Short mmCIF file of C-alpha atoms in Angstrom, two decimals:
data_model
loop_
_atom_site.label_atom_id
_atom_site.label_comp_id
_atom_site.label_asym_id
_atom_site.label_seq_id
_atom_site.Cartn_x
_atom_site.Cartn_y
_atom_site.Cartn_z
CA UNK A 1 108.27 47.90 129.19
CA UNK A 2 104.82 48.52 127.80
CA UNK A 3 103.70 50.68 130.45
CA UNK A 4 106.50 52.90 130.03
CA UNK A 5 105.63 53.19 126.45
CA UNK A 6 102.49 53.96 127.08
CA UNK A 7 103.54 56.77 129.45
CA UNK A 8 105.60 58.06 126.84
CA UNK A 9 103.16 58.22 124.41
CA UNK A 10 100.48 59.58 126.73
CA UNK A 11 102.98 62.70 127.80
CA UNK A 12 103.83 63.06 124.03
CA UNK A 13 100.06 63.45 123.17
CA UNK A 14 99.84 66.19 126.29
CA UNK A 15 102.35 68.14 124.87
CA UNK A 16 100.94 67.79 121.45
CA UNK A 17 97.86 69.01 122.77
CA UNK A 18 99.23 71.89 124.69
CA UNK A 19 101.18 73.32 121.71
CA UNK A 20 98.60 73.42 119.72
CA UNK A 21 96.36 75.04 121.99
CA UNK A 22 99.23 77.53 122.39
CA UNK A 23 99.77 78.32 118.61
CA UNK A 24 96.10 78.16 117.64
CA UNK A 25 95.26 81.51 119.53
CA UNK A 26 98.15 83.25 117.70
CA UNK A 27 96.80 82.48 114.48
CA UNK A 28 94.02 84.91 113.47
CA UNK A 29 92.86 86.13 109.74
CA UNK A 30 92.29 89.47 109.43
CA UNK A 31 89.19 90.85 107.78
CA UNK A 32 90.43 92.36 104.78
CA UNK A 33 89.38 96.14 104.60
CA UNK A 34 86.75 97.55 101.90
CA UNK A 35 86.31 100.99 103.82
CA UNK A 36 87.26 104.11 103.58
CA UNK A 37 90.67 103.71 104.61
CA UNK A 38 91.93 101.44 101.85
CA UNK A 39 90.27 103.58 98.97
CA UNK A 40 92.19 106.49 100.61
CA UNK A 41 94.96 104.33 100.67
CA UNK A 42 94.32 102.89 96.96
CA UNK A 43 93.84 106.74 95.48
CA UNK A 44 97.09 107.58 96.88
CA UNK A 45 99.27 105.22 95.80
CA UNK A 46 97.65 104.95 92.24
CA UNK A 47 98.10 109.08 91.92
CA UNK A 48 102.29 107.97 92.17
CA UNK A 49 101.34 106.06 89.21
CA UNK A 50 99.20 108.38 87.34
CA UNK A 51 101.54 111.91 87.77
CA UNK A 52 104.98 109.54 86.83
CA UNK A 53 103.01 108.13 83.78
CA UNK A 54 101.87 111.66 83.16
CA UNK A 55 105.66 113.28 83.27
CA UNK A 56 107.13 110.31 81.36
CA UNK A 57 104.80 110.56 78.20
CA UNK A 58 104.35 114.49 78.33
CA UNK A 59 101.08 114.61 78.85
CA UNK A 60 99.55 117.42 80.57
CA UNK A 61 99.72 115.93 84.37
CA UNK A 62 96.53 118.30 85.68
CA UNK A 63 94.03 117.02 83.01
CA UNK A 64 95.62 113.29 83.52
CA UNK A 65 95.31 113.83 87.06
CA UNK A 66 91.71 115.33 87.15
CA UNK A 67 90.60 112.20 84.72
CA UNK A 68 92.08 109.78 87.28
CA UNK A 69 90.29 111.50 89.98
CA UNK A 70 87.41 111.53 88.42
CA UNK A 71 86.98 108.15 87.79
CA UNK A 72 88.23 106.93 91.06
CA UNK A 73 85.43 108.94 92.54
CA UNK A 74 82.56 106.86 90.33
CA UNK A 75 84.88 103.61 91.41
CA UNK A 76 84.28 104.90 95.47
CA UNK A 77 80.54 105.42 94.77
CA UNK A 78 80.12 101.62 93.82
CA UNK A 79 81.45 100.91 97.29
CA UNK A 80 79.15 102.37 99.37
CA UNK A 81 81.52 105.07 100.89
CA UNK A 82 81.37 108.53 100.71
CA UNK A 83 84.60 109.63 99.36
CA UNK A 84 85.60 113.13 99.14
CA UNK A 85 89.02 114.65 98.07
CA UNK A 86 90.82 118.06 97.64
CA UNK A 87 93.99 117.76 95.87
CA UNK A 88 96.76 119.86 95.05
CA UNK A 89 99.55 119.72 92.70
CA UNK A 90 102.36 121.81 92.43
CA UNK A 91 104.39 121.53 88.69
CA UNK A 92 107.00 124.22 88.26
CA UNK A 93 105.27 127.52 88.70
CA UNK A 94 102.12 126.13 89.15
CA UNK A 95 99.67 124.95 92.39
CA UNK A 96 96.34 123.29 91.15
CA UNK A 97 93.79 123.10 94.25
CA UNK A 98 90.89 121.04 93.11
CA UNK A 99 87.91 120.26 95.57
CA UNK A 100 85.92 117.15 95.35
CA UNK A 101 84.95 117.31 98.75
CA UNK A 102 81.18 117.77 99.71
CA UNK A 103 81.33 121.36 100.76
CA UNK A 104 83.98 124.24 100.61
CA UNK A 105 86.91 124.43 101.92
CA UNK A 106 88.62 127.90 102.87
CA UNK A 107 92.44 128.17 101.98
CA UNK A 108 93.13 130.39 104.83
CA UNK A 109 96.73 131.21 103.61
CA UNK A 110 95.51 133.00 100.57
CA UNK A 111 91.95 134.20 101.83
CA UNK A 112 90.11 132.21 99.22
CA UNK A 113 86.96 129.80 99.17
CA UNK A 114 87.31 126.93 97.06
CA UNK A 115 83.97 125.16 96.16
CA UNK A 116 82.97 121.81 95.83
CA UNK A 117 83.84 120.62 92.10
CA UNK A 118 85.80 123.45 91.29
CA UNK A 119 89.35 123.68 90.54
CA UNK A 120 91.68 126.68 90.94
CA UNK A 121 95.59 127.71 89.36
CA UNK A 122 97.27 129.74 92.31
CA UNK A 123 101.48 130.89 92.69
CA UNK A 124 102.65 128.22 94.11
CA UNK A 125 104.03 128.60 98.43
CA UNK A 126 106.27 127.06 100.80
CA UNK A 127 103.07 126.55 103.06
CA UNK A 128 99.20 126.27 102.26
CA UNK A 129 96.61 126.18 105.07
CA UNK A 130 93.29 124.91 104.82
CA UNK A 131 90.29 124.63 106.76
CA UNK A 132 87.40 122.23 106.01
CA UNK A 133 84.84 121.55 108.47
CA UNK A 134 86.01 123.28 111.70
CA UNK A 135 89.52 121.67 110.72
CA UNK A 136 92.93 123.06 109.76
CA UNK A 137 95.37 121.78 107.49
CA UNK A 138 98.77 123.01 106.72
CA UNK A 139 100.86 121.67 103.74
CA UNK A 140 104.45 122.15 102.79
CA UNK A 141 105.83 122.23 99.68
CA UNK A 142 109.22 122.27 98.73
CA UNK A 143 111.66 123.34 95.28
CA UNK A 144 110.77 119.95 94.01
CA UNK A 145 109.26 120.66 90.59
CA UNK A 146 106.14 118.52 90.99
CA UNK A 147 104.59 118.12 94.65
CA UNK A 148 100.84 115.98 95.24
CA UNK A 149 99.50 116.60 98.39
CA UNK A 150 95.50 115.45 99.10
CA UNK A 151 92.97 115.86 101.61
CA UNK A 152 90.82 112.41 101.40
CA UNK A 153 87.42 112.91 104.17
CA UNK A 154 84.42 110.98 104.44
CA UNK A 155 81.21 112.85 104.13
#
């Protein structure tokens, strides 16, 4: 009888063995991610935040919006990256392009060169193209009365 115990602990350990070896491989932490795509993915989701706050207590949603911007660029510089943005914001009648990207971007749909750090007030369209670096960019916005679109790069 105690040999077939001990065979029956012996096959016991084997497979105890085996399944480990099996499960351990699945099992892998991820590196959590400090580049540029989780500030890009940080400013957007935080701009939901800052235009609803900015609608629900009244406040003027560019300047609120430009302040936020703002200081999530100083936030980006203490991480090393080199984050750039050009946003736009469409409330009512209104489509704010702002450029905090490193050099100028062209909004082919309306023939007009928006430099870095400057912001612009334009009618607002259905579509607005952009090119920045060699790249174009189209954008659609709709009857909603207040649209965010953003153009996040890495210079």
């Amino acid at each position: 009888m105690a040999k077939k115990a001990q065979f029956y602990i012996f096959v016991a350990v084997l497979l105890c063995i085996s399944a480990y070896s099996l499960l351990s491989f699945g099992i892998v932490a991820k590196e959590k991610s400090t580049g540029f795509g989780m500030l890009y993915e940080n400013y957007i989701h935080e701009s939901e935040n800052v235009i609803n706050n900015a609608l629900y207590t009244g406040t003027d949603v560019f300047s609120q919006f430009d302040s936020y911007t703002n200081s999530f660029i100083t936030y980006a510089k203490t991480r090393n990256t080199d984050f750039g943005v050009l946003y736009m914001i469409k409330k009512d009648d209104e489509l704010r392009v702002v450029n905090y990207l490193s050099s100028p971007a062209n909004i082919t749909s309306q023939n007009i060169t928006i430099m870095p750090h400057q912001s612009m007030t334009l009618k607002p369209t259905s579509v607005l193209s952009l090119r920045y670096k060699g790249n174009d960019y189209n954008y659609t916005f709709t009857n909603e009365s207040v649209q965010f679109k953003a153009l996040a790069y890495k210079s």
